[in-house]
mmCIF file of C-alpha atoms in Angstrom:
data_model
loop_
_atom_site.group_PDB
_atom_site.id
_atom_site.type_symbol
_atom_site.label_atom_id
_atom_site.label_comp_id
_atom_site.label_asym_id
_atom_site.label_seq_id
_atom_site.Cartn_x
_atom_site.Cartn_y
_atom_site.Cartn_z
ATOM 1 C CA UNK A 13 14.053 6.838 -16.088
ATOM 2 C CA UNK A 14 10.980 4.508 -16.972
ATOM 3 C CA UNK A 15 10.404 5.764 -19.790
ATOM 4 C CA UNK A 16 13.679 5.854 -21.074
ATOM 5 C CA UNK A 17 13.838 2.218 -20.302
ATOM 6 C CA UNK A 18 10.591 1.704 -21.823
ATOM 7 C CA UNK A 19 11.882 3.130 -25.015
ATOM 8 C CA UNK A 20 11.256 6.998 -24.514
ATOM 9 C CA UNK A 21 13.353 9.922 -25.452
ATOM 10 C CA UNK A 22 14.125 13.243 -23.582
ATOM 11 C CA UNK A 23 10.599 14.383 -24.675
ATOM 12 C CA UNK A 24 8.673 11.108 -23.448
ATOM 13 C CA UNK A 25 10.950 11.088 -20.022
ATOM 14 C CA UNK A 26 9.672 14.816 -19.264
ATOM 15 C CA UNK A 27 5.640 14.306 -20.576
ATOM 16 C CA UNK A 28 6.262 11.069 -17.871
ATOM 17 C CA UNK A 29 8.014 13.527 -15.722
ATOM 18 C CA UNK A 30 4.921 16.454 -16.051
ATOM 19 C CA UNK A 31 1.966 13.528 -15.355
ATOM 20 C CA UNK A 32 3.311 12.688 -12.101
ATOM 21 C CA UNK A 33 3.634 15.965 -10.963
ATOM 22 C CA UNK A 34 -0.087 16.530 -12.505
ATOM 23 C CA UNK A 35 -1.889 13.314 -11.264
ATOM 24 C CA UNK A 36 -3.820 14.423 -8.041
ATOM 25 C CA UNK A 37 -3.034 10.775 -6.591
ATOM 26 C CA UNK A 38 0.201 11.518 -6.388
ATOM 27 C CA UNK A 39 0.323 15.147 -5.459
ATOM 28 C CA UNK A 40 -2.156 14.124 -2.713
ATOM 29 C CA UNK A 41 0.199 11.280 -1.621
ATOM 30 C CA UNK A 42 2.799 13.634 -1.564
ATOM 31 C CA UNK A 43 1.174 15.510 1.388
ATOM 32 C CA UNK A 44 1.980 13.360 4.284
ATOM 33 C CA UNK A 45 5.457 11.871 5.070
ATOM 34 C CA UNK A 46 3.773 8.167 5.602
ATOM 35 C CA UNK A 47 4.030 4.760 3.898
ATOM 36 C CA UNK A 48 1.878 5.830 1.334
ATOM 37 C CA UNK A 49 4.441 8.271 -0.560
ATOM 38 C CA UNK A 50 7.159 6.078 0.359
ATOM 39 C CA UNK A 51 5.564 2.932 -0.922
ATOM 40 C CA UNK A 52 4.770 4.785 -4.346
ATOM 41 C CA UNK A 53 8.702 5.201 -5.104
ATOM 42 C CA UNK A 54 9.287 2.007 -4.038
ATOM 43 C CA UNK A 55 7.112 0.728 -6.760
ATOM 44 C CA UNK A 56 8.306 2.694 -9.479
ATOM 45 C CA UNK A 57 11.708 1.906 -8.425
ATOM 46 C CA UNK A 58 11.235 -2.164 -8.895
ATOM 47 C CA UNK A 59 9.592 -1.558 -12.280
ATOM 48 C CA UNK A 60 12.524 0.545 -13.822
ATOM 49 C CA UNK A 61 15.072 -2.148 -12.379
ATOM 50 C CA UNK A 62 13.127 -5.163 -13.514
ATOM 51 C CA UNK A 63 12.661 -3.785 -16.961
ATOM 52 C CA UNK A 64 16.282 -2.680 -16.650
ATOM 53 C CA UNK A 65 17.156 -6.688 -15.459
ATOM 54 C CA UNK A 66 15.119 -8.206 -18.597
ATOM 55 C CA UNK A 67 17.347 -6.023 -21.107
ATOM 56 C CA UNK A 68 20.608 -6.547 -19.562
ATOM 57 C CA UNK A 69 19.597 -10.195 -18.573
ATOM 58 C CA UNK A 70 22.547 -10.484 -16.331
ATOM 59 C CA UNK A 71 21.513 -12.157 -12.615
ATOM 60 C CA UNK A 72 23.530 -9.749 -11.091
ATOM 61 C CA UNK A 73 21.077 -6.844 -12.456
ATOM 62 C CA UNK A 74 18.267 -8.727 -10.336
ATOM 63 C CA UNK A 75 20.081 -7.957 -7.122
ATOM 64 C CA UNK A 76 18.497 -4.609 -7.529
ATOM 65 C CA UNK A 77 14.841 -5.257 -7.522
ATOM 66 C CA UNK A 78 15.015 -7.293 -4.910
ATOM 67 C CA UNK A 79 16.895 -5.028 -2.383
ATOM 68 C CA UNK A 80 13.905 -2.250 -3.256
ATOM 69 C CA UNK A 81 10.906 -4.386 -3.144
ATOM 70 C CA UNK A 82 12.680 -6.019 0.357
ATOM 71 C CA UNK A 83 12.673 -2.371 1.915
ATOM 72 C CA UNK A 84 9.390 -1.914 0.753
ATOM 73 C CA UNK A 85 8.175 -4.792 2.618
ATOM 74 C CA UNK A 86 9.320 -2.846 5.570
ATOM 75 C CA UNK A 87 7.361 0.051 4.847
ATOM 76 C CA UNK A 88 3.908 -1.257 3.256
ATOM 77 C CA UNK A 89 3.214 -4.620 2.986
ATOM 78 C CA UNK A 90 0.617 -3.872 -0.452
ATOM 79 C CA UNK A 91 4.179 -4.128 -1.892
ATOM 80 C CA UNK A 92 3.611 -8.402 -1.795
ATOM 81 C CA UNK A 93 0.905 -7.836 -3.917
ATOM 82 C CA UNK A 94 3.391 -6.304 -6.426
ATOM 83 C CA UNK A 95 5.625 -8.880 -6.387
ATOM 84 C CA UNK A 96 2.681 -11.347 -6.950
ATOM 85 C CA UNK A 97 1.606 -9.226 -10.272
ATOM 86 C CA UNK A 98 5.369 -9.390 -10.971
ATOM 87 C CA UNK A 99 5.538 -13.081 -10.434
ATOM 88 C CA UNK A 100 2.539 -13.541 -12.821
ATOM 89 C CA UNK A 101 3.775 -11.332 -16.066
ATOM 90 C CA UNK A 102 6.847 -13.042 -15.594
ATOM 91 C CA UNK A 103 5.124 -16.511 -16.009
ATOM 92 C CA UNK A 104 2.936 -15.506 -18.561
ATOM 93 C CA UNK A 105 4.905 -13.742 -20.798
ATOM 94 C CA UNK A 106 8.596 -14.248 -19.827
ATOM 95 C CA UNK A 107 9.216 -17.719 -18.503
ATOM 96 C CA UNK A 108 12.144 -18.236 -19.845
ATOM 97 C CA UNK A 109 13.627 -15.948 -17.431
ATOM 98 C CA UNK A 110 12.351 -17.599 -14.475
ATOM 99 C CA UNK A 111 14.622 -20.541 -15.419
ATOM 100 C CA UNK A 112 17.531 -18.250 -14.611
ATOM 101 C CA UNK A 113 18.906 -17.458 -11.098
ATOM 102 C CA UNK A 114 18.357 -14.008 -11.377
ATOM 103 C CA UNK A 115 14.648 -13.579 -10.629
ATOM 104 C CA UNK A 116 15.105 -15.850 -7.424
ATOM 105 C CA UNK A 117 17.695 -14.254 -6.599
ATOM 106 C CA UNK A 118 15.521 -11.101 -6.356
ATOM 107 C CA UNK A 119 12.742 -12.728 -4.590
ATOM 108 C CA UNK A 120 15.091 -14.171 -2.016
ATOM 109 C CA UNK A 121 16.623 -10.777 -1.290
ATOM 110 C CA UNK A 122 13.481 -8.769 -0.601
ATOM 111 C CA UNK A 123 12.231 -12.214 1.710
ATOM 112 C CA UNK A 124 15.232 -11.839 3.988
ATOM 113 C CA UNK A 125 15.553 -8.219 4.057
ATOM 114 C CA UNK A 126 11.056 -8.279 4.901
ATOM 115 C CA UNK A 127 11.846 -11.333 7.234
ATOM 116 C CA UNK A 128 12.446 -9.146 10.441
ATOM 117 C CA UNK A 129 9.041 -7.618 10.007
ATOM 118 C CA UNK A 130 7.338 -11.080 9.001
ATOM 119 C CA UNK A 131 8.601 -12.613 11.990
ATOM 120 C CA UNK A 132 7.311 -9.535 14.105
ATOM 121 C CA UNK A 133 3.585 -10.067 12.373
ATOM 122 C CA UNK A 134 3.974 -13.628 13.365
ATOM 123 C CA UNK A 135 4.857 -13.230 17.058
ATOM 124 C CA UNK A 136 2.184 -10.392 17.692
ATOM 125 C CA UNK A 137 -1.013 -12.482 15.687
ATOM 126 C CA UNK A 138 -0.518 -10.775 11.985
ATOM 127 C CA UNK A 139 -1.949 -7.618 13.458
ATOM 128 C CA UNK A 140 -1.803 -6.321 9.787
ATOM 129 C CA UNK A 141 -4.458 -8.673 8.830
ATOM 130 C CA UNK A 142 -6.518 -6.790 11.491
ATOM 131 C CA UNK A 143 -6.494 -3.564 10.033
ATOM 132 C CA UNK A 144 -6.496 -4.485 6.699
ATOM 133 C CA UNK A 145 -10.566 -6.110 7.520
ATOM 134 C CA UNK A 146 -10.889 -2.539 9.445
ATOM 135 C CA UNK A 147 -9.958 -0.855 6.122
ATOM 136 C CA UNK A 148 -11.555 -2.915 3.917
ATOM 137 C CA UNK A 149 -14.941 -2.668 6.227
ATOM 138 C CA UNK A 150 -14.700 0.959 5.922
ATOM 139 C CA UNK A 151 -14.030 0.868 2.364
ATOM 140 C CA UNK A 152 -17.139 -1.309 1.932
ATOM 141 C CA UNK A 153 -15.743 -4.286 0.598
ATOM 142 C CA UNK A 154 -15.212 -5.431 -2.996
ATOM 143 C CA UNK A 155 -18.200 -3.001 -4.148
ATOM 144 C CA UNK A 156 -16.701 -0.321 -2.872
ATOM 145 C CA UNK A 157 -12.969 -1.125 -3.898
ATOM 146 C CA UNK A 158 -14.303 -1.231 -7.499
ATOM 147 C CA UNK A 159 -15.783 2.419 -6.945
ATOM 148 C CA UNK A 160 -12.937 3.450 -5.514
ATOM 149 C CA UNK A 161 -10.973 2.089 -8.992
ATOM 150 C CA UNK A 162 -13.184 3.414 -10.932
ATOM 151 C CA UNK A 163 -12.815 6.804 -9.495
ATOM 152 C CA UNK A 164 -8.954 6.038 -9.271
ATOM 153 C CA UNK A 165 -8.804 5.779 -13.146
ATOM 154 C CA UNK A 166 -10.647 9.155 -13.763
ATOM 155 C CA UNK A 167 -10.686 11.283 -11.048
ATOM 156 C CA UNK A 168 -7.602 10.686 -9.238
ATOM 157 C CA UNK A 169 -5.540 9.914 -12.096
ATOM 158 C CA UNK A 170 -6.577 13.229 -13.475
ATOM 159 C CA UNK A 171 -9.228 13.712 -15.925
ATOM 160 C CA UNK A 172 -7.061 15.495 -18.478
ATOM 161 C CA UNK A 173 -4.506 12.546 -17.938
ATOM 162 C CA UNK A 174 -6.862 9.669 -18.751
ATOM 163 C CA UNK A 175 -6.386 9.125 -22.350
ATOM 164 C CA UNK A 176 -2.234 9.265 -21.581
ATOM 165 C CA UNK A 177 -2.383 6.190 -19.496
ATOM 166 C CA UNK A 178 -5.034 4.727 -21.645
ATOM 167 C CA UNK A 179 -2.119 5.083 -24.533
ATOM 168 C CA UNK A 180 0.509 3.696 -22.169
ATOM 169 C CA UNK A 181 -1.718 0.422 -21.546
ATOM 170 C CA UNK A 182 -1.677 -0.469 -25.188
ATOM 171 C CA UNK A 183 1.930 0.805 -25.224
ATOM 172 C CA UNK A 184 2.394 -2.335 -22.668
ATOM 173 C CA UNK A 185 0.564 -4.381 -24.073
ATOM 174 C CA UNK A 186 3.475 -4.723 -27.232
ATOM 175 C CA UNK A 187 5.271 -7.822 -26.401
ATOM 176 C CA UNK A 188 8.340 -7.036 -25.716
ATOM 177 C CA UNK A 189 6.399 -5.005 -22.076
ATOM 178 C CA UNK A 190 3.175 -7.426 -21.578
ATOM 179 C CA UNK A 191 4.612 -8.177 -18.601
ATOM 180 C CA UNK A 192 4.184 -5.194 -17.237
ATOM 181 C CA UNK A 193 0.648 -4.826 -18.317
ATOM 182 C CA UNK A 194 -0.607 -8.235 -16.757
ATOM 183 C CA UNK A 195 0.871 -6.758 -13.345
ATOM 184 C CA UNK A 196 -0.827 -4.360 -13.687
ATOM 185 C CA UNK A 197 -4.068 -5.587 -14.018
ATOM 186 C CA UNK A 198 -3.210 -8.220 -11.305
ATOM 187 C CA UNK A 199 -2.909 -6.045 -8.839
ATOM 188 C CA UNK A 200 -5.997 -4.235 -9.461
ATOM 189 C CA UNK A 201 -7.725 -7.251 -9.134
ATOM 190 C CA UNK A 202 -6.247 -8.282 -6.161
ATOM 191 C CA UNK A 203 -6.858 -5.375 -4.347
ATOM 192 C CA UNK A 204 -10.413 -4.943 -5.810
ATOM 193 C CA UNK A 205 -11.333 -8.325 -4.180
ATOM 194 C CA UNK A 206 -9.551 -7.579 -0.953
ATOM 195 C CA UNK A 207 -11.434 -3.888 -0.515
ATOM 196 C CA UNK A 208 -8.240 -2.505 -0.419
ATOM 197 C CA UNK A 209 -8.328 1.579 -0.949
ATOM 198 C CA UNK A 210 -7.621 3.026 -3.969
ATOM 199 C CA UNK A 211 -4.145 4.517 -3.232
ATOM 200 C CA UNK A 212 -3.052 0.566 -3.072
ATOM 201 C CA UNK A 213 -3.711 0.556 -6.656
ATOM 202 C CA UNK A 214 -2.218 3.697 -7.798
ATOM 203 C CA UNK A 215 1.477 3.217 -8.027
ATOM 204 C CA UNK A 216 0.845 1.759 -11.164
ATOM 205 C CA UNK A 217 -0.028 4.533 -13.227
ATOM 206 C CA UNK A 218 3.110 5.824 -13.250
ATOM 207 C CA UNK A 219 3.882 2.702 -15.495
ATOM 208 C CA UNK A 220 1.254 3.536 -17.631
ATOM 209 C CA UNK A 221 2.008 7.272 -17.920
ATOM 210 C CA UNK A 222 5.672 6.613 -18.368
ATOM 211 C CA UNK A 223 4.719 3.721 -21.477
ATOM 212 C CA UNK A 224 1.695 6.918 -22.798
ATOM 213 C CA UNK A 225 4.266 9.645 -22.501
ATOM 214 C CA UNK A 226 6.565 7.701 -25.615
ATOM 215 C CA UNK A 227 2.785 7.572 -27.167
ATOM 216 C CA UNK A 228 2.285 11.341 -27.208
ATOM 217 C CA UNK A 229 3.350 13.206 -30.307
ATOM 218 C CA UNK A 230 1.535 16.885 -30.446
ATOM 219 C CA UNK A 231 2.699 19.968 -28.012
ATOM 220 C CA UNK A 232 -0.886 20.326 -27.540
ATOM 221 C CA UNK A 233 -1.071 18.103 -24.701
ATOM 222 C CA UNK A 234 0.760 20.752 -22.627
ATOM 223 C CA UNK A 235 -1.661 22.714 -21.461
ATOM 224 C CA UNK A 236 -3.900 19.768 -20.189
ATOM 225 C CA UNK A 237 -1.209 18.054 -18.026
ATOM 226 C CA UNK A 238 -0.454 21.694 -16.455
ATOM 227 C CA UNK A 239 -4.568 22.209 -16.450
ATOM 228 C CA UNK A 240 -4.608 18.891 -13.985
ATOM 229 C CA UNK A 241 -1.470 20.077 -12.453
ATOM 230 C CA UNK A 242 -3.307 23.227 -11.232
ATOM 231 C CA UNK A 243 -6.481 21.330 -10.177
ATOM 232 C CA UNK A 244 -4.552 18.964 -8.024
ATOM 233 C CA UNK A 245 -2.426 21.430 -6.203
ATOM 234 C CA UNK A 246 -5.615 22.966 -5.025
ATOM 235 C CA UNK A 247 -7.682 20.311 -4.228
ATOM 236 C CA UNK A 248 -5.411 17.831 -2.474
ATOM 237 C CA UNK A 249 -2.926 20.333 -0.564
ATOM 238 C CA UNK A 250 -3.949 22.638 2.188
ATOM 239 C CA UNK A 251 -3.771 26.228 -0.359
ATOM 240 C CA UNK A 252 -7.359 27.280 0.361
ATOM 241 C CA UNK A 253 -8.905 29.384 3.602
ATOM 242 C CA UNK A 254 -9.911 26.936 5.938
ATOM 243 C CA UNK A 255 -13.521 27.953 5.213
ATOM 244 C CA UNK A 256 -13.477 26.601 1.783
ATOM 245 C CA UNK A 257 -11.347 23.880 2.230
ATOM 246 C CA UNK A 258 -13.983 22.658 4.874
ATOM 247 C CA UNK A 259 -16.656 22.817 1.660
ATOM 248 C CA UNK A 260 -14.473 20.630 -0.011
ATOM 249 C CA UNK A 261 -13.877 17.674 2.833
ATOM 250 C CA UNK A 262 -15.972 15.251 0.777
ATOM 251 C CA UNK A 263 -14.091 15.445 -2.259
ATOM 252 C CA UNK A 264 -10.296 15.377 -0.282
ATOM 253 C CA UNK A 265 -10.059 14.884 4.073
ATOM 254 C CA UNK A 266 -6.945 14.822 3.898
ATOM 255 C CA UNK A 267 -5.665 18.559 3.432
ATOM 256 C CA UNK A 268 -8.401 19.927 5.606
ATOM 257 C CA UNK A 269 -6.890 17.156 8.094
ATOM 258 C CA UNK A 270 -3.802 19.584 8.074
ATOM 259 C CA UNK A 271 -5.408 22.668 9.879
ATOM 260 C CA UNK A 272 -6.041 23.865 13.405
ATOM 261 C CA UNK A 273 -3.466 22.047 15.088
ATOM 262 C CA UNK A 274 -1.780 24.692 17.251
ATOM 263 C CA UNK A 275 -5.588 25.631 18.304
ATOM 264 C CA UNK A 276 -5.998 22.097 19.211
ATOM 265 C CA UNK A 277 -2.917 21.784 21.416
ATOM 266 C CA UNK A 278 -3.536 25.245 23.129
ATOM 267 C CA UNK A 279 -7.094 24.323 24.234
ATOM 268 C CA UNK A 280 -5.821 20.929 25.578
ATOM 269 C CA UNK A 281 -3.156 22.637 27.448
ATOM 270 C CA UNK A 282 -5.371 24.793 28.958
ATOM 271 C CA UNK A 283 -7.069 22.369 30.277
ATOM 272 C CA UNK A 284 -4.030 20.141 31.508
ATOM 273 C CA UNK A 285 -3.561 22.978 33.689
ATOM 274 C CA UNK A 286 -6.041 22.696 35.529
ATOM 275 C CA UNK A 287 -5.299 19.125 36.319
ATOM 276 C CA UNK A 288 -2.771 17.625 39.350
ATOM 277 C CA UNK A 289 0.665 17.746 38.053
ATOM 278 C CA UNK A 290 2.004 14.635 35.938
ATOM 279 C CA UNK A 291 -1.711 13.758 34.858
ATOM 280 C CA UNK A 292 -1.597 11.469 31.548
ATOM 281 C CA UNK A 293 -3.286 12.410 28.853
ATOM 282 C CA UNK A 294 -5.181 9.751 26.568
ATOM 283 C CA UNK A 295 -6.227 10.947 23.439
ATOM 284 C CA UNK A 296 -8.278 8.961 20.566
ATOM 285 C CA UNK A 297 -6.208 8.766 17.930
ATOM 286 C CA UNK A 298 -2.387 9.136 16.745
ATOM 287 C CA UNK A 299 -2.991 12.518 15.313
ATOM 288 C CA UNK A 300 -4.121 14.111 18.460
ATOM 289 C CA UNK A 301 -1.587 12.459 20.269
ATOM 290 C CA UNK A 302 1.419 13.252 17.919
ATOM 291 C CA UNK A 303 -0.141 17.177 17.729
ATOM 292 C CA UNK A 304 0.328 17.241 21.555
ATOM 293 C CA UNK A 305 3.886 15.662 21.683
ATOM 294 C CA UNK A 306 5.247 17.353 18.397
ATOM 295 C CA UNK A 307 3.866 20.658 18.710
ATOM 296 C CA UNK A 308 2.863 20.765 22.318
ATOM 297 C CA UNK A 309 6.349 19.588 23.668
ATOM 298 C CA UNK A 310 4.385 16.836 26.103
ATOM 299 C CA UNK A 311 5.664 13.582 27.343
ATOM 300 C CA UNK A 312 2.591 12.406 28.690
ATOM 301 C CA UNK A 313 0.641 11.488 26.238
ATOM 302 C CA UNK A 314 -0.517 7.988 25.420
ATOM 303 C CA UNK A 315 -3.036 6.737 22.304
ATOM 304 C CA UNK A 316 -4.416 3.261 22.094
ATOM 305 C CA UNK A 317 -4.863 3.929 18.200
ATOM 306 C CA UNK A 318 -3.427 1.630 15.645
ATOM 307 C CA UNK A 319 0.009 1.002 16.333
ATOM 308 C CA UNK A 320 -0.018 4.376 18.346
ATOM 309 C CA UNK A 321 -0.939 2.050 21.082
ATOM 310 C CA UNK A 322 2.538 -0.622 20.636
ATOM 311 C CA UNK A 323 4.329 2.530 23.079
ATOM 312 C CA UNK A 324 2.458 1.131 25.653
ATOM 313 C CA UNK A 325 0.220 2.590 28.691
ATOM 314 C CA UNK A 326 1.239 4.740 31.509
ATOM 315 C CA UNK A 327 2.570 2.843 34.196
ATOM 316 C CA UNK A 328 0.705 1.788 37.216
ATOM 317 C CA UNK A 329 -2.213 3.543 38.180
ATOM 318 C CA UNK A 330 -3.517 7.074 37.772
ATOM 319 C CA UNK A 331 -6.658 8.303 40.022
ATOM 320 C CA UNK A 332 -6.572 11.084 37.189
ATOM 321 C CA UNK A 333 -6.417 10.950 33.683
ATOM 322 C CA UNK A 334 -7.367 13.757 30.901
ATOM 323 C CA UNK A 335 -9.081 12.213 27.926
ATOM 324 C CA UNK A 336 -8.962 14.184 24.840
ATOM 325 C CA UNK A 337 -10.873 13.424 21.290
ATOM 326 C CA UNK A 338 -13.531 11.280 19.845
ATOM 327 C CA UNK A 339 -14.718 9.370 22.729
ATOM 328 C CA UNK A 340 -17.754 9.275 23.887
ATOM 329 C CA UNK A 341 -18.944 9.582 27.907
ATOM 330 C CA UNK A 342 -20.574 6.181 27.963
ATOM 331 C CA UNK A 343 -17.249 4.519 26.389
ATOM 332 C CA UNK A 344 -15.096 6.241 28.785
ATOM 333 C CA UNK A 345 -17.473 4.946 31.357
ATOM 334 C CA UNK A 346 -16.101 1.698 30.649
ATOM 335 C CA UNK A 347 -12.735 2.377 32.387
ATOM 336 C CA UNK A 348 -13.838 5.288 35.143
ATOM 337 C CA UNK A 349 -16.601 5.829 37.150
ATOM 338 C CA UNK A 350 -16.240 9.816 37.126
ATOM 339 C CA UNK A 351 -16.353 11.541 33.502
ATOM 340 C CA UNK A 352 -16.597 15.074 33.207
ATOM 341 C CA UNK A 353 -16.668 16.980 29.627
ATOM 342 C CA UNK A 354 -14.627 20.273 30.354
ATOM 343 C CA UNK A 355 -14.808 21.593 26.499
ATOM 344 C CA UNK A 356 -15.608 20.683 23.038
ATOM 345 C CA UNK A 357 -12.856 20.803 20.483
ATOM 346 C CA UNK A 358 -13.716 23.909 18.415
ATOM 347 C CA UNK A 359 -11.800 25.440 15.452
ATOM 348 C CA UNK A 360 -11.084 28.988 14.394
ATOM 349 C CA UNK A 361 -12.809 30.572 10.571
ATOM 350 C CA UNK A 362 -15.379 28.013 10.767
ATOM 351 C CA UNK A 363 -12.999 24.803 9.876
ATOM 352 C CA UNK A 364 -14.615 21.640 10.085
ATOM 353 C CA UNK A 365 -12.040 18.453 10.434
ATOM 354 C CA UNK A 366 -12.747 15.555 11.661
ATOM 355 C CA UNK A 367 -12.496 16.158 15.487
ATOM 356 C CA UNK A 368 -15.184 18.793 15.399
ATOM 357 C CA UNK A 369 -17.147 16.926 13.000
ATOM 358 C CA UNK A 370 -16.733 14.242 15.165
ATOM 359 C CA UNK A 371 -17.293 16.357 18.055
ATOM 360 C CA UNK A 372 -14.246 15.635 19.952
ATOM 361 C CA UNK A 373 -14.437 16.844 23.740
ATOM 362 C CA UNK A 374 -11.881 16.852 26.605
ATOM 363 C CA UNK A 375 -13.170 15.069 29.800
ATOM 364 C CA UNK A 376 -11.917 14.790 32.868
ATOM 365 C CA UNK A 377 -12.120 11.147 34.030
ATOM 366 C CA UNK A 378 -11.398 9.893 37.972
ATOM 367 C CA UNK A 379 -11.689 6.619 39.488
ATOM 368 C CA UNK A 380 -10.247 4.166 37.455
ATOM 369 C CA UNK A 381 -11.801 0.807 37.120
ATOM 370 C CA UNK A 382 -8.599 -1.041 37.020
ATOM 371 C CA UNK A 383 -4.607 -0.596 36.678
ATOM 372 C CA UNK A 384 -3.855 0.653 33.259
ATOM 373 C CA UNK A 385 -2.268 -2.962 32.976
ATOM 374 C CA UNK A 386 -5.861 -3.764 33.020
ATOM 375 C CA UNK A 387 -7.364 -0.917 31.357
ATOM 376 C CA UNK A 388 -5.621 -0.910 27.798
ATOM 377 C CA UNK A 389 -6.859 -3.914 25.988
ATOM 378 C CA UNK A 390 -9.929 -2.487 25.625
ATOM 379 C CA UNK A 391 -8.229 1.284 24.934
ATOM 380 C CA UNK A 392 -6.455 -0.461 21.951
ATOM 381 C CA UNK A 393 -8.564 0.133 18.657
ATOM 382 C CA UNK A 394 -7.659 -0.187 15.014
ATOM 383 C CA UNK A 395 -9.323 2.233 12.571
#
């Protein structure tokens, strides 16, 4: 449909179509049912209805991307720095439609539909603004941002797909789209200074393959776009053994991420049953902890991860608590005076994720050092 609005025929909308499916960005994203995936429609969506809005040019038609990029806002907030980019093609290249109602209209729309989850950020200290320093730390700043864009426009994009979106840049960059171009580069910028990761970034290729697919006039670009289409299947969904996927951790976590869950829960249970009924169990992240409540069927477990940890504490105080994951004795030590290691998280056909990498253990810990009350400020971690 963007392509079609950005002057593409049957042929353009499927070649726009094809590089989605082929782009390893996006059939990685497409992995996990998180923000990420979500936030990726929700950015194609407000391009096709703003580019839709400019032709039409009736301020009703803005009603549209505003209602979008509003529950977006709920979702990711990256999607501000979208309507920033937006903001600035408009100026640049389009101001005479910012002295109509109709952008404002959109802007006001996505503030009061986002409002609810502004207001939240406000009253609990911008907590967002936390984790976005934690990602940006690990991401290693600006420098390594502008690696990870670099590696964005090649790699992820799809090496066979490179020269299509380097077609659909100059296809924006006509006048009648330059708008769409300077967001474009806004947001990279923005994010590149921020250390934001480069998934943040990567919604906008689909503009740029949607504006390279009109570009492309020879059949013989079929077999590349299927060639990347193959690559990315395999290397950014869980397809392979777990022996080989575990060789090829450094290049994609995330599908490797995906195996030895029902392993995980089983050796956990085994060891809740040796424990005095109705013991909580703590784990170190939200993945262990949803693995144990999805798949294991438990209602005691409790995380202090990320938002994970906004469920709350078990109530009271325990005298016994089973600590599962990536902690380490001495940290543990912190909250109980008795820590025992029962077993290490282990893995079947030599899989390596990132518990055993981590070496993730299950302890036994006794003798609190407080009320949980007490306890889970310093249980609560972002990362």
């Amino acid at each position: 449909m963007l392509a079609q609005e950005l002057g593409g025929d049957r042929k353009a909308q499927t070649l726009a179509a094809a590089c989605i499916a082929a782009s390893p960005i996006f059939v990685g994203a497409s992995l996990l049912f998180g923000p990420t995936v979500l936030d990726q429609v929700v950015w194609i969506g407000v391009f096709l209805t703003t580019a839709r809005a400019l032709r039409i040019g009736t301020v009703r038609s803005w009603l549209w991307p505003g209602v979008i990029a509003g529950i977006g806002l709920e979702n990711k907030d990256t999607v501000a720095v979208l309507l920033a980019g937006l903001g600035v093609g408009l100026l640049v290249c389009r101001r005479d439609v910012l002295r109509t109602w109709g952008p404002w209209l959109a802007a006001g729309v996505a503030l009061l539909i986002a409002l609810p989850n502004i207001i939240w950020q406000f009253a609990h200290g911008w907590p967002q603004f936390g984790m976005a320093a934690v990602l940006s730390d690990r991401t290693g700043g600006t420098l390594g941002s502008l690696i990870q864009l670099v590696l964005l426009a090649i790699l992820q994009a799809g090496p066979p797909l490179v020269a299509i979106w380097v077609l659909g840049a100059r296809r924006l960059a006509t006048v009648d789209f330059r708008w769409l171009l300077i967001l474009v580069v806004v947001v990279a910028v923005v994010f590149t200074l921020a250390g934001g990761k480069s998934y943040y970034t990567a919604p906008v290729l689909a503009a740029l393959f949607a504006a390279g697919a009109i570009r492309l006039r020879s059949k013989a670009w079929v077999p590349f776009i299927v060639l990347s289409g193959v690559v990315a299947v395999f290397l950014t969904l869980p397809m392979l053994p777990p022996s080989v996927q575990t060789h090829l951790n450094a290049i994609d976590p995330e599908p490797l991420a995906t195996y030895g869950w029902p392993e995980f829960v089983d050796q956990v249970k085994r060891a809740e049953a040796t424990m005095p009924p109705g013991t909580p169990i703590l784990t170190s992240n939200y993945g262990e902890a949803g693995a144990l409540t999805i798949l294991g069927g438990l209602d005691n477990v409790y995380s202090g991860h990320n938002s994970y940890a906004d469920w709350g504490s078990p109530p009271g105080t325990s005298p016994t608590v089973l600590c599962v994951g990536e902690f380490k004795a001495a940290q543990l030590q912190l909250g109980w005076r008795v820590v025992r290691p029962i077993a290490e998280i282990t893995l079947p056909d030599g899989a390596q994720n990132e518990e055993t990498l981590n070496h993730a253990t299950i302890f036994r810990c006794e003798q609190p050092r407080g009320t949980w009350a007490q306890l889970w400020p310093r249980l609560r971690h972002l990362s």
